[in-house]
Coordinates of C-alpha atoms in Angstrom, one line a residue:
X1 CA 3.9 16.6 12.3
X2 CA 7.0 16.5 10.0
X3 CA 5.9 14.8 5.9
X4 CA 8.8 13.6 4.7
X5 CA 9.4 12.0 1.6
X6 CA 11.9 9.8 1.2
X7 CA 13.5 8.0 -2.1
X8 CA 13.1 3.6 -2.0
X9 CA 15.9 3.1 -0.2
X10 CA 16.1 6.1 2.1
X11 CA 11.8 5.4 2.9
X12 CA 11.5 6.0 7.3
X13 CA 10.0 3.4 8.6
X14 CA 8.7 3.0 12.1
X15 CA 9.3 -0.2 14.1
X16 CA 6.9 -1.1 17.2
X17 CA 7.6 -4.3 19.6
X18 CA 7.8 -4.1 23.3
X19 CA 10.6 -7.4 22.4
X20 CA 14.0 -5.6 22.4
X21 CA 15.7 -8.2 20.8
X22 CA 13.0 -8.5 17.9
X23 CA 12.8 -4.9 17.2
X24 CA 16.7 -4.7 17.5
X25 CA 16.8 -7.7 14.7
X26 CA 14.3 -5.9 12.7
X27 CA 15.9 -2.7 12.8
X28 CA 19.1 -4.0 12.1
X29 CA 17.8 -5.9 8.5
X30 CA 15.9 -2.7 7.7
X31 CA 18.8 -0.4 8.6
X32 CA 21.0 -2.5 6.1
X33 CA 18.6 -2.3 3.1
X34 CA 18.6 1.5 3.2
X35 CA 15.6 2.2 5.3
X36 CA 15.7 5.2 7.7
X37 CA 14.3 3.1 11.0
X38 CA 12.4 4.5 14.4
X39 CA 12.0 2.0 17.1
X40 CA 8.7 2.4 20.2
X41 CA 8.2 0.0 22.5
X42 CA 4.6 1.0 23.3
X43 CA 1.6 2.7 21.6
X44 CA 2.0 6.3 23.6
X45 CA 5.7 5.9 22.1
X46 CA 4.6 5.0 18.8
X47 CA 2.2 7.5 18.3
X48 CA 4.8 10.3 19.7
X49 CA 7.1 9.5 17.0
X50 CA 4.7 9.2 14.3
X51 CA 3.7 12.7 14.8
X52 CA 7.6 14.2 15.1
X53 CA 8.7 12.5 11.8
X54 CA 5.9 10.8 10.0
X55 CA 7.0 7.3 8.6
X56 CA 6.4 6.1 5.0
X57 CA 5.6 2.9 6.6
X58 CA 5.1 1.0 10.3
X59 CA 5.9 -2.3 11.3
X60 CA 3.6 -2.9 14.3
X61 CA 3.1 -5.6 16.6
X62 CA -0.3 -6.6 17.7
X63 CA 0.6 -7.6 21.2
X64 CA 1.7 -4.4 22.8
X65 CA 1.5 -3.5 26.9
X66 CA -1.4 -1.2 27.5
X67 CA -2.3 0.3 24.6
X68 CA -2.3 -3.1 21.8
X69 CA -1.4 -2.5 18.1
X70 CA -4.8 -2.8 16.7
X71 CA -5.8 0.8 18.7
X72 CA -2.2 1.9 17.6
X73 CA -3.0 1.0 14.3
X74 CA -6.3 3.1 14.3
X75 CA -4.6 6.5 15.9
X76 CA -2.0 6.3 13.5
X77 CA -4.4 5.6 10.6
X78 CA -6.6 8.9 12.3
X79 CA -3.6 11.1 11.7
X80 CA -2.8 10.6 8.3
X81 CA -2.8 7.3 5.7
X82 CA 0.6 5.4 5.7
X83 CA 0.6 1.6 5.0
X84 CA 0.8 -0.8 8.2
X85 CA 2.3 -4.6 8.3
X86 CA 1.2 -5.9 11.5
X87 CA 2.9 -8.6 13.5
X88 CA 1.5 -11.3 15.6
X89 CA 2.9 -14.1 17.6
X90 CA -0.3 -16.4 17.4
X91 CA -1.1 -18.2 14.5
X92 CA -5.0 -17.7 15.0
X93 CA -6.8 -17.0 11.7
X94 CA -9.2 -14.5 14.1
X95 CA -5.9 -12.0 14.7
X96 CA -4.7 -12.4 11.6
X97 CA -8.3 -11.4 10.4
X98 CA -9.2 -9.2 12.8
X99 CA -5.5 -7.0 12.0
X100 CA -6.6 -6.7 8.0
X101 CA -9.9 -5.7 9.4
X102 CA -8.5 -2.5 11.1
X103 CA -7.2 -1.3 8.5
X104 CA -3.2 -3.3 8.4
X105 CA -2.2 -3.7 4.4
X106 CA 0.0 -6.9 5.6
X107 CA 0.8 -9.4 8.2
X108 CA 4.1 -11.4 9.2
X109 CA 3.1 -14.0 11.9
X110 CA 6.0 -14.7 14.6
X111 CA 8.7 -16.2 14.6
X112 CA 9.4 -14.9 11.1
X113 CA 12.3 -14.2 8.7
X114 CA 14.0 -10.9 8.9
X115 CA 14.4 -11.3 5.5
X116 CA 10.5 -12.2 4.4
X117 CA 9.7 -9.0 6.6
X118 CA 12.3 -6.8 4.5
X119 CA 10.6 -8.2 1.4
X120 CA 7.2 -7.4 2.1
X121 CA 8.2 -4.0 3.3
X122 CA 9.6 -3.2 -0.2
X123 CA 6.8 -4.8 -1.6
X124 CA 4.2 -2.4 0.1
X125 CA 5.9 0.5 -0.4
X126 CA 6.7 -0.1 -4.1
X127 CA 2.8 -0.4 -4.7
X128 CA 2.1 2.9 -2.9
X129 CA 4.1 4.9 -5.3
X130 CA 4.1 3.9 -9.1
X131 CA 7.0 4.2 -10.8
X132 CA 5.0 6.4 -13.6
X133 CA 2.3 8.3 -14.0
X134 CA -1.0 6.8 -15.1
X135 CA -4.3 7.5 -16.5
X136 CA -7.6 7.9 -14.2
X137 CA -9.9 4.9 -14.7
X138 CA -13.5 5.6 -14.3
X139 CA -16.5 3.4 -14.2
X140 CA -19.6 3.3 -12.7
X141 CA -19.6 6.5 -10.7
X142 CA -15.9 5.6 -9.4
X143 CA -12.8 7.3 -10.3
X144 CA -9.4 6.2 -9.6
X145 CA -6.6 8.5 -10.0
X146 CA -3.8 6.3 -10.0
X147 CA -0.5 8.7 -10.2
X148 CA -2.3 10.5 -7.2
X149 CA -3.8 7.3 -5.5
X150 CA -7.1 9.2 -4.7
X151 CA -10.4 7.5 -5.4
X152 CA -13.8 8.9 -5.7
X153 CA -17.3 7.3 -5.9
X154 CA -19.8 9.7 -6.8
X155 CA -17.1 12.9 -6.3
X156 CA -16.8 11.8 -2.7
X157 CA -13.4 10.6 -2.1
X158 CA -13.0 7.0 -0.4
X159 CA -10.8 6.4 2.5
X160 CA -9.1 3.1 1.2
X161 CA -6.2 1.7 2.5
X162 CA -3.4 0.7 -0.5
X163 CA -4.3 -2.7 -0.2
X164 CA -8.4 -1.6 -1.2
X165 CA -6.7 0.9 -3.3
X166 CA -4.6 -1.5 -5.5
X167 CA -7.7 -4.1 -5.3
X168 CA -9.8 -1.0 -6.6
X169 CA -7.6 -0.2 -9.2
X170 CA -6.9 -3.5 -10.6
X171 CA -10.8 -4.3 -11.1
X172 CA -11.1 -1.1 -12.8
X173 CA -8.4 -2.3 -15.4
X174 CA -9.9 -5.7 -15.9
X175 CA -13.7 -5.2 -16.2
X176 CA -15.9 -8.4 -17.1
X177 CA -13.5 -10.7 -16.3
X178 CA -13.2 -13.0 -13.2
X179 CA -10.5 -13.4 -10.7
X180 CA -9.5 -16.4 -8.4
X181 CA -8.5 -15.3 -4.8
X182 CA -4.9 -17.1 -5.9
X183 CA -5.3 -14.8 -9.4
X184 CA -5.6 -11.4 -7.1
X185 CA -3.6 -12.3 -4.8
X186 CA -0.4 -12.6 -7.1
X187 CA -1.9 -9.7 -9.1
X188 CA -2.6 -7.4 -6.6
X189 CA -0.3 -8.2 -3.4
X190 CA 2.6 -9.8 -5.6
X191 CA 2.8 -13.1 -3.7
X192 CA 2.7 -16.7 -5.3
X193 CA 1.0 -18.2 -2.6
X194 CA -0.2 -17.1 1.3
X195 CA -3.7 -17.1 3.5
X196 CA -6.5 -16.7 0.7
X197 CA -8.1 -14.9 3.5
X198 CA -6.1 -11.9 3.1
X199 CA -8.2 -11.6 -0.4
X200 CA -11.5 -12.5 1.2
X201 CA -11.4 -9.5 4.1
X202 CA -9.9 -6.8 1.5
X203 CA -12.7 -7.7 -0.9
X204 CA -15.4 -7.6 2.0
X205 CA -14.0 -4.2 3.1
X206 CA -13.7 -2.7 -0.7
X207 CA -17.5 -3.5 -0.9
X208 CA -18.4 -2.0 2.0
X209 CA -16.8 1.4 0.6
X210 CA -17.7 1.6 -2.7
X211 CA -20.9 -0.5 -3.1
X212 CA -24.7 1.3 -2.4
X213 CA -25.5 -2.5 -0.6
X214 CA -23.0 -4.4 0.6
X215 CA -25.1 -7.1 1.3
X216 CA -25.7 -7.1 -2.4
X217 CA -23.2 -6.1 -4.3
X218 CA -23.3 -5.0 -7.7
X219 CA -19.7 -4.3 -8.5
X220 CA -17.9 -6.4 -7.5
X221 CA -19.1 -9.6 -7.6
X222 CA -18.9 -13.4 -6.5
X223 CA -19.0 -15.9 -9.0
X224 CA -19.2 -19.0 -6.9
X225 CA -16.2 -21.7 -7.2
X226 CA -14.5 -19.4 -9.4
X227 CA -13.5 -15.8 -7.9
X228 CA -14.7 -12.5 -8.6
X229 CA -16.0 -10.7 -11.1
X230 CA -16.0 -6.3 -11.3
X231 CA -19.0 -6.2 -13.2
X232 CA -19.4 -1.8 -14.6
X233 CA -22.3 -3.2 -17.0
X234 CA -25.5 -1.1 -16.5
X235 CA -24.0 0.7 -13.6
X236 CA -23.8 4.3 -14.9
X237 CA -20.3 3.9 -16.6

């Protein structure tokens, strides 16, 4: 497998859909804002060019032949972190869902705007590398390195996606106080509106990483009609 790193503009990123036409559009948008762009038109493809020259990012569809993006999506993730938008051509909250639930850091529902999907693929790729180096936040066992993007609970490291990561990292900042869904969403993923759900399933799967219960969560916590709350008090911090 080849790591490359690439500068903003020059970042490789990897382009699945079985539509010619679609991944020739996409292609052609991301090839003109300075990206370095592979195209597959299956999973066996995908997964054979991830490993020759790894991408910095993947735009993958979620209705592939054979092998569908959501499997796709896990291999990838099983060789090595890189951030994921996944595209769907059904408006279904379940696929949207069930794509944030694997592991994808975004979604663009079909037919969509060349342009929105450029956007969103600078905007994940500016949050997975700071622009300077920050300090480590620490509380309650947990330890976010942010200039390295490495977090720990207990000296273990967590395997978050960026998404958890940012979400991790921004409670850490703001301890005590509560968040709306609309408040983390604009915070965290740098939207002004989209599917509150988004929040919902990232928070969900954040808890199930760095909480001892899950089902009763001590961290980060609901506080009904209002949002949530990252609560460090009495936790060890």
């Amino acid at each position: 497998m080849e790591l490359q790193q690439h500068g903003r503009g020059g970042a490789r990123v990897l382009v699945v859909d079985d539509d010619p036409t679609v991944a020739e559009i996409v292609t052609g948008y991301l090839d003109r804002a300075g990206y370095v762009v592979d195209r597959a038109g299956d999973g066996p493809d995908a997964l054979a060019r991830a490993e020759a020259h790894w991408p910095d990012l993947v735009v993958l569809d979620l209705m592939l032949p054979g092998m569908d993006g959501l499997e796709v999506c896990r291999r990838i993730r099983g060789r090595g972190p890189v951030p994921v938008i996944m595209l769907t051509a059904r408006g279904d909250e379940d696929d949207r869902i069930l794509g944030l639930e694997v592991g994808a850091d975004d979604y663009v529902t079909k037919p969509f705007s060349p342009r929105e999907l450029v956007l969103r693929v600078e905007s994940v790729l500016r949050r997975t590398r700071p622009a300077q180096p920050s300090a480590t936040l620490r509380a309650a066992g947990l330890s976010v390195d942010q200039s390295a993007r490495r977090a720990l609970k207990d000296g273990t490291e967590l395997a978050l996606t960026i998404r958890e990561f940012d979400l991790l990292a921004f409670f850490l900042r703001h301890p005590g106080r509560v968040f709306s869904r609309e408040d983390l969403m604009r915070e965290v993923w740098g939207w002004d509106f989209g599917d509150l759900s988004t929040v919902t399933v990232h928070v969900r799967r954040l808890r199930g990483k760095v909480e001892d219960d899950p089902a009763r969560p001590r961290l980060i916590q609901t506080v009904w009609g209002v949002g949530y709350r990252f609560d460090a008090a009495d936790q060890g911090a």
